[in-house]
Coordinates of C-alpha atoms and ligand atoms in Angstrom, one line a residue:
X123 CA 109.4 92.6 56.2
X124 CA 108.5 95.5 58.7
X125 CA 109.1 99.2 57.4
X126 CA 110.6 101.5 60.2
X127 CA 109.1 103.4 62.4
X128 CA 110.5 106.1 64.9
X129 CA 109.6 108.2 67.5
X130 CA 110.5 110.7 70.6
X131 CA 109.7 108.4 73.3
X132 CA 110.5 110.9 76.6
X133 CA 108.3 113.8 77.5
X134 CA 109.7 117.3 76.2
X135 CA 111.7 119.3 78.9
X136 CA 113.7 116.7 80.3
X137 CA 117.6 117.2 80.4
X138 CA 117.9 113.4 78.4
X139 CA 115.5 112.3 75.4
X140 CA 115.4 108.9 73.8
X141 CA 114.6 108.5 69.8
X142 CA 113.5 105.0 69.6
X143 CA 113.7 103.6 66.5
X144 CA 112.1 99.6 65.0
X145 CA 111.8 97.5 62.0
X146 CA 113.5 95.7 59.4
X147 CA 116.1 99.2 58.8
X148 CA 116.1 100.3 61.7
X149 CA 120.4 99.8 62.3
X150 CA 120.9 101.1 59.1
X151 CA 118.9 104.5 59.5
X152 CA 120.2 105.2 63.0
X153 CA 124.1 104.2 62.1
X154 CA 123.5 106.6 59.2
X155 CA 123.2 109.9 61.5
X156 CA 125.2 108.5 64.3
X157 CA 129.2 107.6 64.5
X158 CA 131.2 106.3 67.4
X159 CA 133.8 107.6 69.0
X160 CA 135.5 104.6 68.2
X161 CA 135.4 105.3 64.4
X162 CA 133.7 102.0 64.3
X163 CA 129.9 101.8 62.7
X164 CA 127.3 101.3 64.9
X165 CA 126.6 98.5 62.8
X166 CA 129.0 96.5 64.0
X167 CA 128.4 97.4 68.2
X168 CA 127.8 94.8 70.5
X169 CA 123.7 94.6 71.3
X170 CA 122.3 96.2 73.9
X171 CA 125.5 98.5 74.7
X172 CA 125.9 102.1 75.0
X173 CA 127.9 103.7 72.4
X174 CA 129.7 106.9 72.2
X175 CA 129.2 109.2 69.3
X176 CA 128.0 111.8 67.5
X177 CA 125.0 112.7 66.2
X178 CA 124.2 114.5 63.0
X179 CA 121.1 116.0 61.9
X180 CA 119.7 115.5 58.3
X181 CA 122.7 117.8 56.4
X182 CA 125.4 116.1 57.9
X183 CA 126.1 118.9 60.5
X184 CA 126.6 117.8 64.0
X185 CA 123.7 118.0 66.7
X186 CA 125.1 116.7 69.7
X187 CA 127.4 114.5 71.4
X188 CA 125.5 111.4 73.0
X189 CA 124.5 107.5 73.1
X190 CA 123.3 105.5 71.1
X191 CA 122.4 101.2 71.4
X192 CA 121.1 98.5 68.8
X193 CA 119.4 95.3 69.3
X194 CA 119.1 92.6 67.0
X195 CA 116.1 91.0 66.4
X196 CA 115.0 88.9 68.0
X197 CA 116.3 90.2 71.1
X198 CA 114.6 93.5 71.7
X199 CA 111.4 95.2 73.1
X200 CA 109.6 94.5 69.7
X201 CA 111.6 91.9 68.9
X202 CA 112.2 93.6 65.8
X203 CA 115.6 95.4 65.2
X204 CA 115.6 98.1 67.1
X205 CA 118.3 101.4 68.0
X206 CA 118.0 103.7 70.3
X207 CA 119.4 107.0 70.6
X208 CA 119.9 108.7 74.1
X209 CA 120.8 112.4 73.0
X210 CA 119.9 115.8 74.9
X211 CA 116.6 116.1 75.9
X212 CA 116.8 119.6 74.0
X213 CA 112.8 119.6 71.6
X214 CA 115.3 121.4 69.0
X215 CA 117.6 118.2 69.2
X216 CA 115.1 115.6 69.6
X217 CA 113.1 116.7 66.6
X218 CA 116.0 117.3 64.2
X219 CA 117.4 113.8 64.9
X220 CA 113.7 112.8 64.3
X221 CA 114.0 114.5 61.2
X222 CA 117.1 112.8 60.4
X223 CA 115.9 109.5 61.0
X224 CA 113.2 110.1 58.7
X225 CA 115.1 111.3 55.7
X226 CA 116.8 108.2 56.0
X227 CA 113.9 106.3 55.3
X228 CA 112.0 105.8 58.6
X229 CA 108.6 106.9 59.5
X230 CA 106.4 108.3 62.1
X231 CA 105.4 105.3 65.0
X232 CA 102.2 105.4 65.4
X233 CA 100.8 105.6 69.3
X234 CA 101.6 102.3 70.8
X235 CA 103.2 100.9 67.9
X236 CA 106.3 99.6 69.7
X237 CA 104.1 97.4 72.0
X238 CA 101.8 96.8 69.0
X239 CA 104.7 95.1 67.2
X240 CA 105.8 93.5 70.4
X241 CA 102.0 91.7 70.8
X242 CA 101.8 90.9 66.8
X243 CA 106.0 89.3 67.2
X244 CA 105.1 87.0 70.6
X245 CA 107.3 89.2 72.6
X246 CA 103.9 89.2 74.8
X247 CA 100.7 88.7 75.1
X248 CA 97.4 91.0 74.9
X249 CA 97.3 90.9 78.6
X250 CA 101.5 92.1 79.2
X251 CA 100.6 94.7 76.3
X252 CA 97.9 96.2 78.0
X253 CA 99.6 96.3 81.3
X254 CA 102.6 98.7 79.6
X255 CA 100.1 101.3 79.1
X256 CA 98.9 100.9 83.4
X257 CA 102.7 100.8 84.5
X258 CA 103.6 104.2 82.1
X259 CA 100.8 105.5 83.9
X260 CA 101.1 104.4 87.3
X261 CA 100.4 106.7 89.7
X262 CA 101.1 104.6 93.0
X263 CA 104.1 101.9 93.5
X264 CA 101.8 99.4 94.1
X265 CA 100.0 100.1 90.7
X266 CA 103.5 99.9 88.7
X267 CA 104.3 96.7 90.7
X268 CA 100.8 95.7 89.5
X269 CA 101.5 96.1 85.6
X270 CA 105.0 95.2 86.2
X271 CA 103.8 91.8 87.1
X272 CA 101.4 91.9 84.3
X273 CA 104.1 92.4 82.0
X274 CA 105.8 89.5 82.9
X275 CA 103.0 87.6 82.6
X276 CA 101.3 87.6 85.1
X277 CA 97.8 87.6 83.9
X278 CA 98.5 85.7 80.9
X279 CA 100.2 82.6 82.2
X280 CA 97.3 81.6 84.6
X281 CA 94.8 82.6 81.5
X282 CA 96.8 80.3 79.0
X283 CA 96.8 77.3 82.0
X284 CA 92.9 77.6 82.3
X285 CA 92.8 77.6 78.5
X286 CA 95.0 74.7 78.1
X287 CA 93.4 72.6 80.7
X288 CA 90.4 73.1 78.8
X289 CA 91.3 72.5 75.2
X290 CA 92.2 69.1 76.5
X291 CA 88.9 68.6 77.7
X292 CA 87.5 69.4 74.5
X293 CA 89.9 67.3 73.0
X294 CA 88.7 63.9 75.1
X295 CA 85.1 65.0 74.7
X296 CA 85.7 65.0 70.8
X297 CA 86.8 61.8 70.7
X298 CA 83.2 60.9 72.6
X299 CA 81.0 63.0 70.4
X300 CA 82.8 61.7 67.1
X301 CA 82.1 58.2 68.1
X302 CA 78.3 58.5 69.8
X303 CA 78.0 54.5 69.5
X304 CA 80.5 54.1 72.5
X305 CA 80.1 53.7 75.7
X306 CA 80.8 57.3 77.7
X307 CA 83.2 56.5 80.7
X308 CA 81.9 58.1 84.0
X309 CA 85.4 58.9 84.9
X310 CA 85.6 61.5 82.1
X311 CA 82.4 63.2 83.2
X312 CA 83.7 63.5 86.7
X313 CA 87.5 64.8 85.2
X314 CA 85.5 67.2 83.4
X315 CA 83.5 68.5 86.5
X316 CA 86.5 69.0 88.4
X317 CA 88.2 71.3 85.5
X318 CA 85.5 73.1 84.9
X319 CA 85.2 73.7 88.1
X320 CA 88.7 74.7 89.2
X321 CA 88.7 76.7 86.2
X322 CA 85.0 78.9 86.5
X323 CA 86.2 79.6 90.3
X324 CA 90.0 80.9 89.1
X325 CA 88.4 83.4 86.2
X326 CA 85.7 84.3 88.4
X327 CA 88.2 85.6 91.1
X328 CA 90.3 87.2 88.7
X329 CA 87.4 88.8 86.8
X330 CA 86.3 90.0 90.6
X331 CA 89.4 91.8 91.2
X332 CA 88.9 94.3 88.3
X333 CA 86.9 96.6 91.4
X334 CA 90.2 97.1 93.2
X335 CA 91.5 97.2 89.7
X336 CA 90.0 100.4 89.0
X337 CA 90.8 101.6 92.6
X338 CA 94.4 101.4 92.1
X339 CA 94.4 102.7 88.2
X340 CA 91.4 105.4 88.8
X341 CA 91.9 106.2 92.5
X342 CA 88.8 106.7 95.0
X343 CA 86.5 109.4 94.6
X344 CA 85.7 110.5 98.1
X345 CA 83.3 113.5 98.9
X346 CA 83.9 115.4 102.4
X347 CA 80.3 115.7 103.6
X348 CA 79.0 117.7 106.4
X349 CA 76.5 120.6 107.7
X350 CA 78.7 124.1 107.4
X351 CA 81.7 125.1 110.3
X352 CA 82.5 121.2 111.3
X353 CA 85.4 121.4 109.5
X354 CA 85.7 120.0 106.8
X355 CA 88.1 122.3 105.1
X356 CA 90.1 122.2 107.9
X357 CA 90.0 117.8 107.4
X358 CA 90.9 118.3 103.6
X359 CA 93.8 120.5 104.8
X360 CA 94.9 117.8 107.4
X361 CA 94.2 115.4 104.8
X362 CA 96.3 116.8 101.8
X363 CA 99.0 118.4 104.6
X364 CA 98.6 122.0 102.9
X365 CA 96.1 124.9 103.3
X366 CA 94.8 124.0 99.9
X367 CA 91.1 124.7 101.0
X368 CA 89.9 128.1 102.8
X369 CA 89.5 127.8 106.5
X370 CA 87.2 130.2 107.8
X371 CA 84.9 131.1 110.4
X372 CA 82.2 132.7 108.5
X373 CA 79.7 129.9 107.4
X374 CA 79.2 128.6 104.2
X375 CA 82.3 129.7 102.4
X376 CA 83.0 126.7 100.5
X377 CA 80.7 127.3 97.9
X378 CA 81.6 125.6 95.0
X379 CA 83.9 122.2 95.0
X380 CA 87.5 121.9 95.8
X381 CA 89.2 118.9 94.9
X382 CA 92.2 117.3 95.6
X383 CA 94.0 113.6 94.7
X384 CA 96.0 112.6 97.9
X385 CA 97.8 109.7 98.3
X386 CA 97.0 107.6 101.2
X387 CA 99.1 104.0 101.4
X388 CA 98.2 102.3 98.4
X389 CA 95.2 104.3 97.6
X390 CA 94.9 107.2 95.5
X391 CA 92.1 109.0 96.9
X392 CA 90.4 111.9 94.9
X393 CA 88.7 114.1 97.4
X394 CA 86.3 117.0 97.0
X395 CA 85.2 118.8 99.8
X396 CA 81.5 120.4 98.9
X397 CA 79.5 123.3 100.4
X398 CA 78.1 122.5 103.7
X399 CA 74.5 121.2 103.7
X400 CA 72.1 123.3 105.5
X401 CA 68.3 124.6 104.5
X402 CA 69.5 127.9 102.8
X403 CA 67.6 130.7 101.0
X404 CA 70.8 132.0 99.3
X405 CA 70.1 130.8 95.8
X406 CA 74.4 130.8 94.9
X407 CA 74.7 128.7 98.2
X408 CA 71.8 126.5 96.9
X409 CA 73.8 125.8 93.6
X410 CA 76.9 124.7 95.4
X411 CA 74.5 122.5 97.9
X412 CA 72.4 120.4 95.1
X413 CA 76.1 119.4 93.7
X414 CA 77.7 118.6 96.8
X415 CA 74.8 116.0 96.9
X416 CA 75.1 115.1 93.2
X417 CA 79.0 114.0 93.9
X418 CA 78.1 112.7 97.1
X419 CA 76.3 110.2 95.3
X420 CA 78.6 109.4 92.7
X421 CA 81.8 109.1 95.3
X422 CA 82.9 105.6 96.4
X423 CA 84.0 106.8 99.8
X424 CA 81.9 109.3 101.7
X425 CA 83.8 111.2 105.0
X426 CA 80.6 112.4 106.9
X427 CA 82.0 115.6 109.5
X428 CA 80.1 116.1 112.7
X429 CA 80.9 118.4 115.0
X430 CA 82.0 116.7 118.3
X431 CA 82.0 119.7 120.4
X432 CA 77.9 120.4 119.4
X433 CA 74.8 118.8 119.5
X434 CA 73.0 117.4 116.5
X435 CA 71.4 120.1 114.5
X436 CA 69.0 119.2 111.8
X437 CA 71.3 119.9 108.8
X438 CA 73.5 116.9 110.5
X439 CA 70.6 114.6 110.1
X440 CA 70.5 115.4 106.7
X441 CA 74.5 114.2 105.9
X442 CA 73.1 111.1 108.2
X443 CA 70.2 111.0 105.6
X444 CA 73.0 110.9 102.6
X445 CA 75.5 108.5 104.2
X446 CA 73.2 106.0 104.8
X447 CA 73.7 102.7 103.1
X448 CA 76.7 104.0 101.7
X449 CA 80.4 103.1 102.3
X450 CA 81.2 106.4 104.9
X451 CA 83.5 107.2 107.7
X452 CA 81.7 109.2 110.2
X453 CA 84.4 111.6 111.0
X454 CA 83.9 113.4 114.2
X455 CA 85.7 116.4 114.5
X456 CA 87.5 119.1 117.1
X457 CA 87.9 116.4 119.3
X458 CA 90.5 119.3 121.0
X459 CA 87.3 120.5 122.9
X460 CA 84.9 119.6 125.1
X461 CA 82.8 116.8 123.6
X462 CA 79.3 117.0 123.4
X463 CA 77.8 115.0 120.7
X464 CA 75.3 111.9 121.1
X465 CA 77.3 109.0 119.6
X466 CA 74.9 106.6 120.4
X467 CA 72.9 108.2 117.4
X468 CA 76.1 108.0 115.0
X469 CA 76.8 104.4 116.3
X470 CA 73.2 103.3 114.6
X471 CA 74.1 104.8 110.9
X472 CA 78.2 104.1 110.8
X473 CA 80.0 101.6 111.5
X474 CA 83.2 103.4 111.2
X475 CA 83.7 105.9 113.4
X476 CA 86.7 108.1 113.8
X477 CA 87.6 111.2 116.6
X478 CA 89.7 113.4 114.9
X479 CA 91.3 117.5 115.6
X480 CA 91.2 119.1 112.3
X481 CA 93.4 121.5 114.5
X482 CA 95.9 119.2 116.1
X483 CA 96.6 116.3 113.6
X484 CA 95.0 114.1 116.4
X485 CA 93.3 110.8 115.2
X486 CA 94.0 111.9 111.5
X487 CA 96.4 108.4 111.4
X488 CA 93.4 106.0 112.5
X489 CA 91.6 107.5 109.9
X490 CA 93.8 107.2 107.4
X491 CA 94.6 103.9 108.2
X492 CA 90.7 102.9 107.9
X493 CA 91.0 104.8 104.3
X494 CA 92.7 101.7 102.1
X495 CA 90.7 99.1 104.4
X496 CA 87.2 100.4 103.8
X497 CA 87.9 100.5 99.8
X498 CA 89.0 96.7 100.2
X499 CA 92.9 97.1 99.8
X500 CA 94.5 96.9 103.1
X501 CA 97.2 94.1 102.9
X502 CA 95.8 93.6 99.1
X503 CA 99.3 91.4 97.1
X504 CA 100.2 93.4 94.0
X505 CA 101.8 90.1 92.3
X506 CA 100.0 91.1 89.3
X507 CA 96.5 89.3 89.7
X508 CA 94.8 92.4 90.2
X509 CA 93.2 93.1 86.4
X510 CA 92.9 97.4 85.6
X511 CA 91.4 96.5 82.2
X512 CA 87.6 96.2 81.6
X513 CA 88.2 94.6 78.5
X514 CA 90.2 91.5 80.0
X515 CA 87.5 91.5 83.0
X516 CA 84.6 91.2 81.1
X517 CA 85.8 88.6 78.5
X518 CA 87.5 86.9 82.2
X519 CA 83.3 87.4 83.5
X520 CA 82.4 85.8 80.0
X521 CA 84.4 82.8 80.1
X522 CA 84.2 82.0 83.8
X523 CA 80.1 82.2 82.9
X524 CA 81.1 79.5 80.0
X525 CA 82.7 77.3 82.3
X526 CA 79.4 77.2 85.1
X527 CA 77.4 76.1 82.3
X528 CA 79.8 73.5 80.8
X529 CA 79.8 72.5 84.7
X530 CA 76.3 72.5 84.7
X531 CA 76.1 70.4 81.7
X532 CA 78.8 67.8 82.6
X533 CA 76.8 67.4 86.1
X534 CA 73.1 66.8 84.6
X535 CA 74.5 64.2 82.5
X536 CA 73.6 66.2 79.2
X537 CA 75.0 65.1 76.0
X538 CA 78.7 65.7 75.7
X539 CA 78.1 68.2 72.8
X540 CA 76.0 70.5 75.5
X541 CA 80.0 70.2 77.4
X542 CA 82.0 71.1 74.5
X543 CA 80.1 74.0 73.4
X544 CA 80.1 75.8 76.5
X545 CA 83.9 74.9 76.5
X546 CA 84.5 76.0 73.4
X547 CA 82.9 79.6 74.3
X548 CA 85.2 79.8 77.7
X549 CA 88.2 78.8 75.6
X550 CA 87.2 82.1 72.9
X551 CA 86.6 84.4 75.6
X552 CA 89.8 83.6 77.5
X553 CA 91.4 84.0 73.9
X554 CA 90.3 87.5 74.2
X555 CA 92.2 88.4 77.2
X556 CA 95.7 87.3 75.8
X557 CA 95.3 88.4 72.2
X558 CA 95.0 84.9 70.4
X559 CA 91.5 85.5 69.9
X560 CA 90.5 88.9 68.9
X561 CA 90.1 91.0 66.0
X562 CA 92.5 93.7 64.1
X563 CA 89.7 96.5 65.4
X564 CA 90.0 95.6 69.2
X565 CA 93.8 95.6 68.5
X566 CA 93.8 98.8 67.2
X567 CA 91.7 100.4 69.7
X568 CA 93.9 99.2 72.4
X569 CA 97.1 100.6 71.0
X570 CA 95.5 103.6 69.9
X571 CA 95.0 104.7 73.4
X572 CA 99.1 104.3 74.2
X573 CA 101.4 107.4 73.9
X574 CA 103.8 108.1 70.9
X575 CA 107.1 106.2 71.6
X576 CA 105.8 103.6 73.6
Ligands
GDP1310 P1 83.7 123.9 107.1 O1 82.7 125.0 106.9 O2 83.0 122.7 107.5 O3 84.6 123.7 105.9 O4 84.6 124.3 108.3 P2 86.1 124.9 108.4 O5 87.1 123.9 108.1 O6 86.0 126.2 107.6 O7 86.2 125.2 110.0 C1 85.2 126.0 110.6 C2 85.8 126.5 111.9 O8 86.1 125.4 112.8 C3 87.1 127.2 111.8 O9 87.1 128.3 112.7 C4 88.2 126.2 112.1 O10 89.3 126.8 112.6 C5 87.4 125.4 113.2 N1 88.0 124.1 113.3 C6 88.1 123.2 112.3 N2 88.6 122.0 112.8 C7 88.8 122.2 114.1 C8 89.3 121.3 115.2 O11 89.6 120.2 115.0 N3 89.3 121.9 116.4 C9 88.9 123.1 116.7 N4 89.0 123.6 117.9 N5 88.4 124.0 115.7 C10 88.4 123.5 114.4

């Protein structure tokens, strides 16, 4: 028995809204504020098909003219009974028939507790649940096509191979360690080597791919860095393709931090571009200086201006100074004019180096091609395999750890309890990532984070 919940499940403002509704009554409630056209209950409509009707709010008057569907269990999202009510997107409208719905006996949803329901029925897995959340808030194709993937189980299918593979191992070495007076045969140790093996090296590249994970989910932060008048308002505005940041001739005007999120191919690049670094007296200018180097060192991506049409001044050196060691573009600018700049110097401390105009637009597509390839997702496959969640990568990190030493064990010839118990811990961890192994509280958490409706 699940009691009903229901819930607004579209944002506010839009001309459509969608009451979703779940649980054991949830035909019931919705056929008992809605009638078809027809003159037929809703009761009796086909799943999954759009129905023509009205709508009533919780006195019986009429609220609109609109769709609603069913689905039986357990052919729906939370394989529940569900109905859905597709009405004007009108806040009045939506929260009367939310209103309605409750006085006939359903209840608030909780955030996340469609999906919730969906993970506790089988519908999927921990994994697929997870991903909903990623692919509602996608903020790139390639990060919907991601979770998409991840829905459809992506994620969860080669976790639950590596798992199986392994609770067969388990199984044989069982038999070994129940019976210690037998013989061991060789063969099994070697079997055993070879799935553990196959098995740390598949987690371990999954767990690995939660850094582009949070590249695609988080975006890149990316600080412009560079000595005052090379231009690096004038690159942000190239960048982002408005005049977001003030252009100006007067030095030092970009006092405090601008930032913007630009999308460039698959990457979602947060940019700030700083006060210009230069030894300053001006205590304000000061200020905006100490946090342009305080961001500069928490960005992933740094875009290091020069002027191409200057010589090297000292305040250069000191963005050289920054960059160094650090994943950075040197970016040299107003290539439009006569060039004067020692490369030779920049060659020693980048190895990317790109000739842009600011002005003209020219070179701005080589660098923004060398964008997504410097943050390691140029020609990156979005079939799903990339993991967004901490929580799956570091119980994925956990259980590829668990296999080594169960490797490690098999291969030193140590007793085949050493095996199983290292086994045992992979097959735990990996039962974390799909949900078959974790408690109420981590479920919780996870669903607490979704919005209302989903
Ligand atoms: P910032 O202080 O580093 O942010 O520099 P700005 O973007 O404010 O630019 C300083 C000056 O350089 C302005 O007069 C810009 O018009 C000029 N400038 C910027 N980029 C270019 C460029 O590519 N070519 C030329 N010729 N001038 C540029």
């Amino acid at each position: 028995m699940s009691d009903t919940i229901a819930a607004i499940a579209t944002a506010t403002g839009g001309p459509i809204g969608i009451l979703r509704v779940s649980g054991d009554a949830a035909i019931d409630v919705v056929s008992a504020i809605f009638a078809p056209k027809s003159g037929k209950s809703l009761r009796d409509a086909s799943s999954g098909r759009l129905v023509f009707g009205e709508l009533y709010d919780r006195s019986g008057d009429l609220l609109d003219c609109c769709f609603a569907a069913v689905f039986r269990a357990p052919h729906s999202y939370t394989g529940e009974c569900m109905a859905e009510i597709q009405c004007h997107g009108a806040p009045a409208v939506l929260s009367e028939a939310l209103s309605a719905l409750f006085a006939r006996g359903a209840r608030q949803a909780a955030p996340g507790e469609f999906t919730q329901r969906a993970f506790l029925n089988g519908k999927m897995d921990l994994s697929g649940a997870e991903a909903v959340q990623e692919l509602v808030s996608a903020r790139t194709v390639e990060a919907a096509r991601n979770a998409v993937a991840q829905i459809e189980g992506r994620v969860g299918t080669t976790v639950q191979h590596t798992r199986e593979a392994l609770l067969q191992l388990v199984a044989h070495f069982h038999a070994v360690v129940d019976f210690p007076d037998e013989e061991i045969d060789p063969f099994l140790f070697e079997q055993a080597q070879e799935t553990l093996h196959k098995a740390a090296s598949a987690l371990y590249q999954l767990a690995e791919s939660y850094e582009r994970g949070r590249i695609i989910a988080e975006g890149v932060p990316c600080v412009i860095l560079g000595r005052p008048n090379v231009g690096k308002s004038s690159l942000l505005n190239a960048i982002v393709g408005e005049e977001r940041a003030i252009v100006t001739e007067q030095p030092g005007t970009t006092r405090d931090i601008i930032d913007e999120t630009v999308r460039i191919g698959p990457v979602l690049l947060r940019i700030l571009d700083t006060a210009g670094l230069r030894d300053t007296n001006d205590p304000v200018e000061k200020i905006g200086i100490e946090r342009a180097l305080q961001r500069a060192n928490d960005a992933m991506l740094l875009l290091a201006v020069f002027d191409g049409a200057e010589d090297f001044s000292d305040d250069d050196l000191m963005v050289i100074a920054r960059s160094h060691g650090r994943r950075a573009i040197a970016v040299v600018n107003k290539s439009d004019k006569t060039q004067s700049l020692e490369l030779a110097r920049l060659e020693k401390h980048f190895s990317h180096i790109v000739h842009v105009s600011a002005r003209t637009g020219e070179g701005m597509d080589e660098l923004l091609h060398l964008i997504p390839a410097l943050v390691g997702l140029d020609g990156a496959v979005y079939d799903g395999s990339i993991i967004t969640s901490a929580r799956q990568a570091a119980a994925l990190a956990r259980a590829a750890e668990r296999c080594e030493a169960a490797l490690f064990a098999a291969q030193c010839g140590m007793t085949p309890d050493a095996v199983v118990m290292d086994a045992e811990g992979a097959i735990a961890a990996l039962g974390e990532v799909t949900g078959q192994n974790v408690t109420q509280d981590v479920v919780g958490r996870i669903f607490s984070n979704f919005c209302v409706g989903k």
